[in-house]
């Protein structure tokens, strides 16, 4: 491929251009301006790859035909750039499956809600090892509630990184799909095998120092042991002496003694006036542990003001152009699993209007 980088390339994040250079993607999807697509196309053209890449572009603005003009003007040089008409939310899943999976998807952000919708729509079609990049010009990634939640609650096979805006470069968020699960590792053993040096991983200083989480894990291991579990539950029900425990659990005295010692060592059980009791403070401390999965959203809190709730949803829909029923369903699914009922309510209460055929929707004036 040619190494030229001229022809009036538009600006695009140098970070994304660098990703293209490093990842050398074969399948790229863009939802961005024509100038950004041109810049990415020029970067793709400049790298040496075994096979020509393909860049599919979904125009962020349907009236922006600049990239088609650019491809025609430089044919056949940029024939690897193909345009897709319509909204990504209307594309059949089979179409994304046919042209994917994507090694790189680049999106220019328009709003937090749209970003969430795009992640849900595109993430299943990102290749193992692939990257979904969202350039955010409206809100710094590190102060973005969507990206903060992704950093906190992402799955184990997802890597996330946010880079703040610098000078005239917009902030950007990156999601990378791991090509495989992270294997179990005995760091010191493996370092000895490879280097002969028994290095301690905890000495490096980049691990998550979470003794409370380790304690909670140890307690769960206790609950997995039937003898320890039966002794703990007996103490919790008020059986407070070793003699009474032997009678209540029918375990041998030696097993009772070992179980109680183990429970004491974990601070799960303590003594009060010579009686065995469950240490409530230990279990109370577990309430402060951070969650790795998002708690269920109690939507009733947010929909109590029903007109305000419906208006907030309707503001995500254009009042000047029509959206398909599929797009409205996809939007409503963010707020309620019963998206069809919510869609009908938006129409019945006047926040959305439907065309005579009943297949297209738009917001009524005044909701945007």
JSON list of N, CA, C and O in Angstrom, two decimals, residues 21-71:
[
{"chain": "A", "resi": 21, "resn": "UNK", "atom": "N", "xyz": [-1.82, 2.05, 14.03]},
{"chain": "A", "resi": 21, "resn": "UNK", "atom": "CA", "xyz": [-0.45, 1.68, 13.69]},
{"chain": "A", "resi": 21, "resn": "UNK", "atom": "C", "xyz": [0.01, 0.45, 14.46]},
{"chain": "A", "resi": 21, "resn": "UNK", "atom": "O", "xyz": [0.69, -0.43, 13.92]},
{"chain": "A", "resi": 22, "resn": "UNK", "atom": "N", "xyz": [-0.37, 0.37, 15.75]},
{"chain": "A", "resi": 22, "resn": "UNK", "atom": "CA", "xyz": [0.08, -0.75, 16.59]},
{"chain": "A", "resi": 22, "resn": "UNK", "atom": "C", "xyz": [-0.75, -2.01, 16.37]},
{"chain": "A", "resi": 22, "resn": "UNK", "atom": "O", "xyz": [-0.21, -3.11, 16.25]},
{"chain": "A", "resi": 23, "resn": "UNK", "atom": "N", "xyz": [-2.07, -1.86, 16.32]},
{"chain": "A", "resi": 23, "resn": "UNK", "atom": "CA", "xyz": [-2.96, -3.03, 16.22]},
{"chain": "A", "resi": 23, "resn": "UNK", "atom": "C", "xyz": [-2.98, -3.60, 14.80]},
{"chain": "A", "resi": 23, "resn": "UNK", "atom": "O", "xyz": [-3.17, -4.79, 14.60]},
{"chain": "A", "resi": 24, "resn": "UNK", "atom": "N", "xyz": [-2.78, -2.73, 13.80]},
{"chain": "A", "resi": 24, "resn": "UNK", "atom": "CA", "xyz": [-2.84, -3.12, 12.39]},
{"chain": "A", "resi": 24, "resn": "UNK", "atom": "C", "xyz": [-4.14, -3.91, 12.10]},
{"chain": "A", "resi": 24, "resn": "UNK", "atom": "O", "xyz": [-4.11, -5.06, 11.66]},
{"chain": "A", "resi": 25, "resn": "UNK", "atom": "N", "xyz": [-5.26, -3.25, 12.32]},
{"chain": "A", "resi": 25, "resn": "UNK", "atom": "CA", "xyz": [-6.54, -3.95, 12.19]},
{"chain": "A", "resi": 25, "resn": "UNK", "atom": "C", "xyz": [-6.88, -4.31, 10.75]},
{"chain": "A", "resi": 25, "resn": "UNK", "atom": "O", "xyz": [-6.54, -3.59, 9.81]},
{"chain": "A", "resi": 26, "resn": "UNK", "atom": "N", "xyz": [-7.57, -5.42, 10.59]},
{"chain": "A", "resi": 26, "resn": "UNK", "atom": "CA", "xyz": [-8.04, -5.83, 9.28]},
{"chain": "A", "resi": 26, "resn": "UNK", "atom": "C", "xyz": [-9.49, -5.38, 9.05]},
{"chain": "A", "resi": 26, "resn": "UNK", "atom": "O", "xyz": [-9.88, -5.12, 7.92]},
{"chain": "A", "resi": 27, "resn": "UNK", "atom": "N", "xyz": [-10.26, -5.29, 10.12]},
{"chain": "A", "resi": 27, "resn": "UNK", "atom": "CA", "xyz": [-11.65, -4.89, 10.01]},
{"chain": "A", "resi": 27, "resn": "UNK", "atom": "C", "xyz": [-11.89, -3.71, 10.95]},
{"chain": "A", "resi": 27, "resn": "UNK", "atom": "O", "xyz": [-11.72, -3.84, 12.17]},
{"chain": "A", "resi": 28, "resn": "UNK", "atom": "N", "xyz": [-12.27, -2.58, 10.39]},
{"chain": "A", "resi": 28, "resn": "UNK", "atom": "CA", "xyz": [-12.46, -1.35, 11.16]},
{"chain": "A", "resi": 28, "resn": "UNK", "atom": "C", "xyz": [-13.87, -0.83, 10.91]},
{"chain": "A", "resi": 28, "resn": "UNK", "atom": "O", "xyz": [-14.36, -0.84, 9.78]},
{"chain": "A", "resi": 29, "resn": "UNK", "atom": "N", "xyz": [-14.51, -0.38, 11.98]},
{"chain": "A", "resi": 29, "resn": "UNK", "atom": "CA", "xyz": [-15.82, 0.25, 11.87]},
{"chain": "A", "resi": 29, "resn": "UNK", "atom": "C", "xyz": [-15.72, 1.65, 12.45]},
{"chain": "A", "resi": 29, "resn": "UNK", "atom": "O", "xyz": [-15.15, 1.84, 13.53]},
{"chain": "A", "resi": 30, "resn": "UNK", "atom": "N", "xyz": [-16.25, 2.64, 11.74]},
{"chain": "A", "resi": 30, "resn": "UNK", "atom": "CA", "xyz": [-16.23, 4.01, 12.24]},
{"chain": "A", "resi": 30, "resn": "UNK", "atom": "C", "xyz": [-17.64, 4.59, 12.25]},
{"chain": "A", "resi": 30, "resn": "UNK", "atom": "O", "xyz": [-18.44, 4.31, 11.35]},
{"chain": "A", "resi": 31, "resn": "UNK", "atom": "N", "xyz": [-17.93, 5.37, 13.27]},
{"chain": "A", "resi": 31, "resn": "UNK", "atom": "CA", "xyz": [-19.15, 6.17, 13.34]},
{"chain": "A", "resi": 31, "resn": "UNK", "atom": "C", "xyz": [-18.67, 7.56, 13.72]},
{"chain": "A", "resi": 31, "resn": "UNK", "atom": "O", "xyz": [-18.55, 7.90, 14.91]},
{"chain": "A", "resi": 32, "resn": "UNK", "atom": "N", "xyz": [-18.32, 8.34, 12.73]},
{"chain": "A", "resi": 32, "resn": "UNK", "atom": "CA", "xyz": [-17.68, 9.62, 13.00]},
{"chain": "A", "resi": 32, "resn": "UNK", "atom": "C", "xyz": [-17.77, 10.50, 11.76]},
{"chain": "A", "resi": 32, "resn": "UNK", "atom": "O", "xyz": [-18.35, 10.12, 10.74]},
{"chain": "A", "resi": 33, "resn": "UNK", "atom": "N", "xyz": [-17.19, 11.68, 11.85]},
{"chain": "A", "resi": 33, "resn": "UNK", "atom": "CA", "xyz": [-17.24, 12.64, 10.75]},
{"chain": "A", "resi": 33, "resn": "UNK", "atom": "C", "xyz": [-16.39, 12.17, 9.57]},
{"chain": "A", "resi": 33, "resn": "UNK", "atom": "O", "xyz": [-15.49, 11.33, 9.72]},
{"chain": "A", "resi": 34, "resn": "UNK", "atom": "N", "xyz": [-16.66, 12.74, 8.40]},
{"chain": "A", "resi": 34, "resn": "UNK", "atom": "CA", "xyz": [-15.91, 12.38, 7.20]},
{"chain": "A", "resi": 34, "resn": "UNK", "atom": "C", "xyz": [-14.43, 12.70, 7.37]},
{"chain": "A", "resi": 34, "resn": "UNK", "atom": "O", "xyz": [-13.57, 11.93, 6.90]},
{"chain": "A", "resi": 35, "resn": "UNK", "atom": "N", "xyz": [-14.11, 13.81, 8.04]},
{"chain": "A", "resi": 35, "resn": "UNK", "atom": "CA", "xyz": [-12.70, 14.16, 8.21]},
{"chain": "A", "resi": 35, "resn": "UNK", "atom": "C", "xyz": [-11.97, 13.14, 9.06]},
{"chain": "A", "resi": 35, "resn": "UNK", "atom": "O", "xyz": [-10.82, 12.79, 8.77]},
{"chain": "A", "resi": 36, "resn": "UNK", "atom": "N", "xyz": [-12.63, 12.62, 10.08]},
{"chain": "A", "resi": 36, "resn": "UNK", "atom": "CA", "xyz": [-12.00, 11.60, 10.92]},
{"chain": "A", "resi": 36, "resn": "UNK", "atom": "C", "xyz": [-11.81, 10.29, 10.14]},
{"chain": "A", "resi": 36, "resn": "UNK", "atom": "O", "xyz": [-10.79, 9.62, 10.27]},
{"chain": "A", "resi": 37, "resn": "UNK", "atom": "N", "xyz": [-12.81, 9.92, 9.32]},
{"chain": "A", "resi": 37, "resn": "UNK", "atom": "CA", "xyz": [-12.69, 8.71, 8.51]},
{"chain": "A", "resi": 37, "resn": "UNK", "atom": "C", "xyz": [-11.53, 8.84, 7.53]},
{"chain": "A", "resi": 37, "resn": "UNK", "atom": "O", "xyz": [-10.75, 7.90, 7.33]},
{"chain": "A", "resi": 38, "resn": "UNK", "atom": "N", "xyz": [-11.39, 10.01, 6.90]},
{"chain": "A", "resi": 38, "resn": "UNK", "atom": "CA", "xyz": [-10.28, 10.22, 5.96]},
{"chain": "A", "resi": 38, "resn": "UNK", "atom": "C", "xyz": [-8.94, 10.04, 6.66]},
{"chain": "A", "resi": 38, "resn": "UNK", "atom": "O", "xyz": [-8.03, 9.39, 6.13]},
{"chain": "A", "resi": 39, "resn": "UNK", "atom": "N", "xyz": [-8.81, 10.61, 7.87]},
{"chain": "A", "resi": 39, "resn": "UNK", "atom": "CA", "xyz": [-7.55, 10.50, 8.59]},
{"chain": "A", "resi": 39, "resn": "UNK", "atom": "C", "xyz": [-7.25, 9.04, 8.95]},
{"chain": "A", "resi": 39, "resn": "UNK", "atom": "O", "xyz": [-6.11, 8.58, 8.82]},
{"chain": "A", "resi": 40, "resn": "UNK", "atom": "N", "xyz": [-8.27, 8.30, 9.38]},
{"chain": "A", "resi": 40, "resn": "UNK", "atom": "CA", "xyz": [-8.05, 6.89, 9.70]},
{"chain": "A", "resi": 40, "resn": "UNK", "atom": "C", "xyz": [-7.73, 6.08, 8.45]},
{"chain": "A", "resi": 40, "resn": "UNK", "atom": "O", "xyz": [-6.90, 5.17, 8.48]},
{"chain": "A", "resi": 41, "resn": "UNK", "atom": "N", "xyz": [-8.40, 6.40, 7.35]},
{"chain": "A", "resi": 41, "resn": "UNK", "atom": "CA", "xyz": [-8.12, 5.70, 6.09]},
{"chain": "A", "resi": 41, "resn": "UNK", "atom": "C", "xyz": [-6.68, 5.92, 5.66]},
{"chain": "A", "resi": 41, "resn": "UNK", "atom": "O", "xyz": [-6.00, 4.99, 5.21]},
{"chain": "A", "resi": 42, "resn": "UNK", "atom": "N", "xyz": [-6.20, 7.15, 5.80]},
{"chain": "A", "resi": 42, "resn": "UNK", "atom": "CA", "xyz": [-4.81, 7.45, 5.44]},
{"chain": "A", "resi": 42, "resn": "UNK", "atom": "C", "xyz": [-3.84, 6.71, 6.35]},
{"chain": "A", "resi": 42, "resn": "UNK", "atom": "O", "xyz": [-2.80, 6.22, 5.90]},
{"chain": "A", "resi": 43, "resn": "UNK", "atom": "N", "xyz": [-4.18, 6.60, 7.63]},
{"chain": "A", "resi": 43, "resn": "UNK", "atom": "CA", "xyz": [-3.31, 5.85, 8.55]},
{"chain": "A", "resi": 43, "resn": "UNK", "atom": "C", "xyz": [-3.30, 4.37, 8.18]},
{"chain": "A", "resi": 43, "resn": "UNK", "atom": "O", "xyz": [-2.25, 3.72, 8.17]},
{"chain": "A", "resi": 44, "resn": "UNK", "atom": "N", "xyz": [-4.48, 3.82, 7.89]},
{"chain": "A", "resi": 44, "resn": "UNK", "atom": "CA", "xyz": [-4.55, 2.41, 7.48]},
{"chain": "A", "resi": 44, "resn": "UNK", "atom": "C", "xyz": [-3.74, 2.17, 6.22]},
{"chain": "A", "resi": 44, "resn": "UNK", "atom": "O", "xyz": [-3.08, 1.15, 6.06]},
{"chain": "A", "resi": 45, "resn": "UNK", "atom": "N", "xyz": [-3.80, 3.11, 5.29]},
{"chain": "A", "resi": 45, "resn": "UNK", "atom": "CA", "xyz": [-3.09, 2.95, 4.03]},
{"chain": "A", "resi": 45, "resn": "UNK", "atom": "C", "xyz": [-1.59, 2.96, 4.23]},
{"chain": "A", "resi": 45, "resn": "UNK", "atom": "O", "xyz": [-0.84, 2.32, 3.49]},
{"chain": "A", "resi": 46, "resn": "UNK", "atom": "N", "xyz": [-1.14, 3.67, 5.27]},
{"chain": "A", "resi": 46, "resn": "UNK", "atom": "CA", "xyz": [0.30, 3.86, 5.45]},
{"chain": "A", "resi": 46, "resn": "UNK", "atom": "C", "xyz": [0.99, 2.69, 6.12]},
{"chain": "A", "resi": 46, "resn": "UNK", "atom": "O", "xyz": [2.21, 2.61, 6.11]},
{"chain": "A", "resi": 47, "resn": "UNK", "atom": "N", "xyz": [0.22, 1.77, 6.72]},
{"chain": "A", "resi": 47, "resn": "UNK", "atom": "CA", "xyz": [0.85, 0.66, 7.43]},
{"chain": "A", "resi": 47, "resn": "UNK", "atom": "C", "xyz": [0.95, -0.55, 6.51]},
{"chain": "A", "resi": 47, "resn": "UNK", "atom": "O", "xyz": [0.15, -0.73, 5.59]},
{"chain": "A", "resi": 48, "resn": "UNK", "atom": "N", "xyz": [1.94, -1.36, 6.78]},
{"chain": "A", "resi": 48, "resn": "UNK", "atom": "CA", "xyz": [2.15, -2.57, 5.98]},
{"chain": "A", "resi": 48, "resn": "UNK", "atom": "C", "xyz": [1.47, -3.74, 6.66]},
{"chain": "A", "resi": 48, "resn": "UNK", "atom": "O", "xyz": [1.78, -4.09, 7.80]},
{"chain": "A", "resi": 49, "resn": "UNK", "atom": "N", "xyz": [0.50, -4.33, 5.97]},
{"chain": "A", "resi": 49, "resn": "UNK", "atom": "CA", "xyz": [-0.20, -5.50, 6.50]},
{"chain": "A", "resi": 49, "resn": "UNK", "atom": "C", "xyz": [-0.24, -6.57, 5.43]},
{"chain": "A", "resi": 49, "resn": "UNK", "atom": "O", "xyz": [-0.07, -6.31, 4.24]},
{"chain": "A", "resi": 50, "resn": "UNK", "atom": "N", "xyz": [-0.45, -7.81, 5.88]},
{"chain": "A", "resi": 50, "resn": "UNK", "atom": "CA", "xyz": [-0.43, -8.95, 4.96]},
{"chain": "A", "resi": 50, "resn": "UNK", "atom": "C", "xyz": [-1.58, -8.87, 3.96]},
{"chain": "A", "resi": 50, "resn": "UNK", "atom": "O", "xyz": [-1.44, -9.23, 2.80]},
{"chain": "A", "resi": 51, "resn": "UNK", "atom": "N", "xyz": [-2.74, -8.38, 4.41]},
{"chain": "A", "resi": 51, "resn": "UNK", "atom": "CA", "xyz": [-3.89, -8.28, 3.53]},
{"chain": "A", "resi": 51, "resn": "UNK", "atom": "C", "xyz": [-4.51, -6.90, 3.69]},
{"chain": "A", "resi": 51, "resn": "UNK", "atom": "O", "xyz": [-4.40, -6.28, 4.74]},
{"chain": "A", "resi": 52, "resn": "UNK", "atom": "N", "xyz": [-5.14, -6.42, 2.64]},
{"chain": "A", "resi": 52, "resn": "UNK", "atom": "CA", "xyz": [-5.73, -5.09, 2.70]},
{"chain": "A", "resi": 52, "resn": "UNK", "atom": "C", "xyz": [-6.85, -5.06, 3.73]},
{"chain": "A", "resi": 52, "resn": "UNK", "atom": "O", "xyz": [-7.69, -5.97, 3.79]},
{"chain": "A", "resi": 53, "resn": "UNK", "atom": "N", "xyz": [-6.89, -4.02, 4.56]},
{"chain": "A", "resi": 53, "resn": "UNK", "atom": "CA", "xyz": [-7.96, -3.91, 5.54]},
{"chain": "A", "resi": 53, "resn": "UNK", "atom": "C", "xyz": [-9.26, -3.46, 4.88]},
{"chain": "A", "resi": 53, "resn": "UNK", "atom": "O", "xyz": [-9.27, -3.07, 3.71]},
{"chain": "A", "resi": 54, "resn": "UNK", "atom": "N", "xyz": [-10.33, -3.53, 5.63]},
{"chain": "A", "resi": 54, "resn": "UNK", "atom": "CA", "xyz": [-11.60, -2.97, 5.20]},
{"chain": "A", "resi": 54, "resn": "UNK", "atom": "C", "xyz": [-12.09, -2.02, 6.28]},
{"chain": "A", "resi": 54, "resn": "UNK", "atom": "O", "xyz": [-12.06, -2.36, 7.46]},
{"chain": "A", "resi": 55, "resn": "UNK", "atom": "N", "xyz": [-12.50, -0.84, 5.88]},
{"chain": "A", "resi": 55, "resn": "UNK", "atom": "CA", "xyz": [-13.03, 0.15, 6.81]},
{"chain": "A", "resi": 55, "resn": "UNK", "atom": "C", "xyz": [-14.48, 0.41, 6.43]},
{"chain": "A", "resi": 55, "resn": "UNK", "atom": "O", "xyz": [-14.77, 0.89, 5.33]},
{"chain": "A", "resi": 56, "resn": "UNK", "atom": "N", "xyz": [-15.41, 0.04, 7.33]},
{"chain": "A", "resi": 56, "resn": "UNK", "atom": "CA", "xyz": [-16.81, 0.33, 7.11]},
{"chain": "A", "resi": 56, "resn": "UNK", "atom": "C", "xyz": [-17.17, 1.59, 7.88]},
{"chain": "A", "resi": 56, "resn": "UNK", "atom": "O", "xyz": [-16.87, 1.70, 9.07]},
{"chain": "A", "resi": 57, "resn": "UNK", "atom": "N", "xyz": [-17.80, 2.53, 7.21]},
{"chain": "A", "resi": 57, "resn": "UNK", "atom": "CA", "xyz": [-18.16, 3.79, 7.85]},
{"chain": "A", "resi": 57, "resn": "UNK", "atom": "C", "xyz": [-19.67, 3.96, 7.90]},
{"chain": "A", "resi": 57, "resn": "UNK", "atom": "O", "xyz": [-20.36, 3.87, 6.88]},
{"chain": "A", "resi": 58, "resn": "UNK", "atom": "N", "xyz": [-20.16, 4.16, 9.12]},
{"chain": "A", "resi": 58, "resn": "UNK", "atom": "CA", "xyz": [-21.55, 4.55, 9.33]},
{"chain": "A", "resi": 58, "resn": "UNK", "atom": "C", "xyz": [-21.54, 6.05, 9.60]},
{"chain": "A", "resi": 58, "resn": "UNK", "atom": "O", "xyz": [-21.03, 6.49, 10.63]},
{"chain": "A", "resi": 59, "resn": "UNK", "atom": "N", "xyz": [-22.05, 6.84, 8.69]},
{"chain": "A", "resi": 59, "resn": "UNK", "atom": "CA", "xyz": [-21.95, 8.29, 8.81]},
{"chain": "A", "resi": 59, "resn": "UNK", "atom": "C", "xyz": [-22.68, 8.77, 10.06]},
{"chain": "A", "resi": 59, "resn": "UNK", "atom": "O", "xyz": [-23.85, 8.43, 10.28]},
{"chain": "A", "resi": 60, "resn": "UNK", "atom": "N", "xyz": [-21.96, 9.52, 10.91]},
{"chain": "A", "resi": 60, "resn": "UNK", "atom": "CA", "xyz": [-22.59, 10.11, 12.08]},
{"chain": "A", "resi": 60, "resn": "UNK", "atom": "C", "xyz": [-23.69, 11.07, 11.67]},
{"chain": "A", "resi": 60, "resn": "UNK", "atom": "O", "xyz": [-24.72, 11.18, 12.32]},
{"chain": "A", "resi": 61, "resn": "UNK", "atom": "N", "xyz": [-23.47, 11.77, 10.56]},
{"chain": "A", "resi": 61, "resn": "UNK", "atom": "CA", "xyz": [-24.47, 12.67, 9.99]},
{"chain": "A", "resi": 61, "resn": "UNK", "atom": "C", "xyz": [-24.85, 12.13, 8.61]},
{"chain": "A", "resi": 61, "resn": "UNK", "atom": "O", "xyz": [-24.04, 12.14, 7.69]},
{"chain": "A", "resi": 62, "resn": "UNK", "atom": "N", "xyz": [-26.08, 11.61, 8.44]},
{"chain": "A", "resi": 62, "resn": "UNK", "atom": "CA", "xyz": [-26.47, 11.01, 7.16]},
{"chain": "A", "resi": 62, "resn": "UNK", "atom": "C", "xyz": [-26.30, 11.94, 5.97]},
{"chain": "A", "resi": 62, "resn": "UNK", "atom": "O", "xyz": [-26.14, 11.48, 4.84]},
{"chain": "A", "resi": 63, "resn": "UNK", "atom": "N", "xyz": [-26.33, 13.26, 6.21]},
{"chain": "A", "resi": 63, "resn": "UNK", "atom": "CA", "xyz": [-26.18, 14.20, 5.10]},
{"chain": "A", "resi": 63, "resn": "UNK", "atom": "C", "xyz": [-24.72, 14.45, 4.74]},
{"chain": "A", "resi": 63, "resn": "UNK", "atom": "O", "xyz": [-24.42, 15.13, 3.75]},
{"chain": "A", "resi": 64, "resn": "UNK", "atom": "N", "xyz": [-23.80, 13.90, 5.53]},
{"chain": "A", "resi": 64, "resn": "UNK", "atom": "CA", "xyz": [-22.37, 14.11, 5.30]},
{"chain": "A", "resi": 64, "resn": "UNK", "atom": "C", "xyz": [-21.87, 13.05, 4.32]},
{"chain": "A", "resi": 64, "resn": "UNK", "atom": "O", "xyz": [-21.63, 11.90, 4.68]},
{"chain": "A", "resi": 65, "resn": "UNK", "atom": "N", "xyz": [-21.76, 13.42, 3.05]},
{"chain": "A", "resi": 65, "resn": "UNK", "atom": "CA", "xyz": [-21.32, 12.46, 2.02]},
{"chain": "A", "resi": 65, "resn": "UNK", "atom": "C", "xyz": [-19.87, 12.70, 1.64]},
{"chain": "A", "resi": 65, "resn": "UNK", "atom": "O", "xyz": [-19.41, 12.22, 0.60]},
{"chain": "A", "resi": 66, "resn": "UNK", "atom": "N", "xyz": [-19.13, 13.43, 2.48]},
{"chain": "A", "resi": 66, "resn": "UNK", "atom": "CA", "xyz": [-17.76, 13.77, 2.15]},
{"chain": "A", "resi": 66, "resn": "UNK", "atom": "C", "xyz": [-16.87, 12.58, 1.95]},
{"chain": "A", "resi": 66, "resn": "UNK", "atom": "O", "xyz": [-15.98, 12.59, 1.09]},
{"chain": "A", "resi": 67, "resn": "UNK", "atom": "N", "xyz": [-17.07, 11.51, 2.72]},
{"chain": "A", "resi": 67, "resn": "UNK", "atom": "CA", "xyz": [-16.18, 10.36, 2.60]},
{"chain": "A", "resi": 67, "resn": "UNK", "atom": "C", "xyz": [-16.42, 9.63, 1.28]},
{"chain": "A", "resi": 67, "resn": "UNK", "atom": "O", "xyz": [-15.47, 9.14, 0.65]},
{"chain": "A", "resi": 68, "resn": "UNK", "atom": "N", "xyz": [-17.67, 9.58, 0.80]},
{"chain": "A", "resi": 68, "resn": "UNK", "atom": "CA", "xyz": [-17.94, 8.96, -0.49]},
{"chain": "A", "resi": 68, "resn": "UNK", "atom": "C", "xyz": [-17.27, 9.75, -1.61]},
{"chain": "A", "resi": 68, "resn": "UNK", "atom": "O", "xyz": [-16.70, 9.17, -2.55]},
{"chain": "A", "resi": 69, "resn": "UNK", "atom": "N", "xyz": [-17.33, 11.07, -1.50]},
{"chain": "A", "resi": 69, "resn": "UNK", "atom": "CA", "xyz": [-16.66, 11.91, -2.51]},
{"chain": "A", "resi": 69, "resn": "UNK", "atom": "C", "xyz": [-15.15, 11.69, -2.47]},
{"chain": "A", "resi": 69, "resn": "UNK", "atom": "O", "xyz": [-14.49, 11.62, -3.51]},
{"chain": "A", "resi": 70, "resn": "UNK", "atom": "N", "xyz": [-14.61, 11.56, -1.25]},
{"chain": "A", "resi": 70, "resn": "UNK", "atom": "CA", "xyz": [-13.17, 11.35, -1.07]},
{"chain": "A", "resi": 70, "resn": "UNK", "atom": "C", "xyz": [-12.74, 10.02, -1.71]},
{"chain": "A", "resi": 70, "resn": "UNK", "atom": "O", "xyz": [-11.73, 9.96, -2.42]},
{"chain": "A", "resi": 71, "resn": "UNK", "atom": "N", "xyz": [-13.51, 8.96, -1.49]},
{"chain": "A", "resi": 71, "resn": "UNK", "atom": "CA", "xyz": [-13.17, 7.64, -2.04]},
{"chain": "A", "resi": 71, "resn": "UNK", "atom": "C", "xyz": [-13.25, 7.67, -3.56]},
{"chain": "A", "resi": 71, "resn": "UNK", "atom": "O", "xyz": [-12.36, 7.16, -4.25]}
]
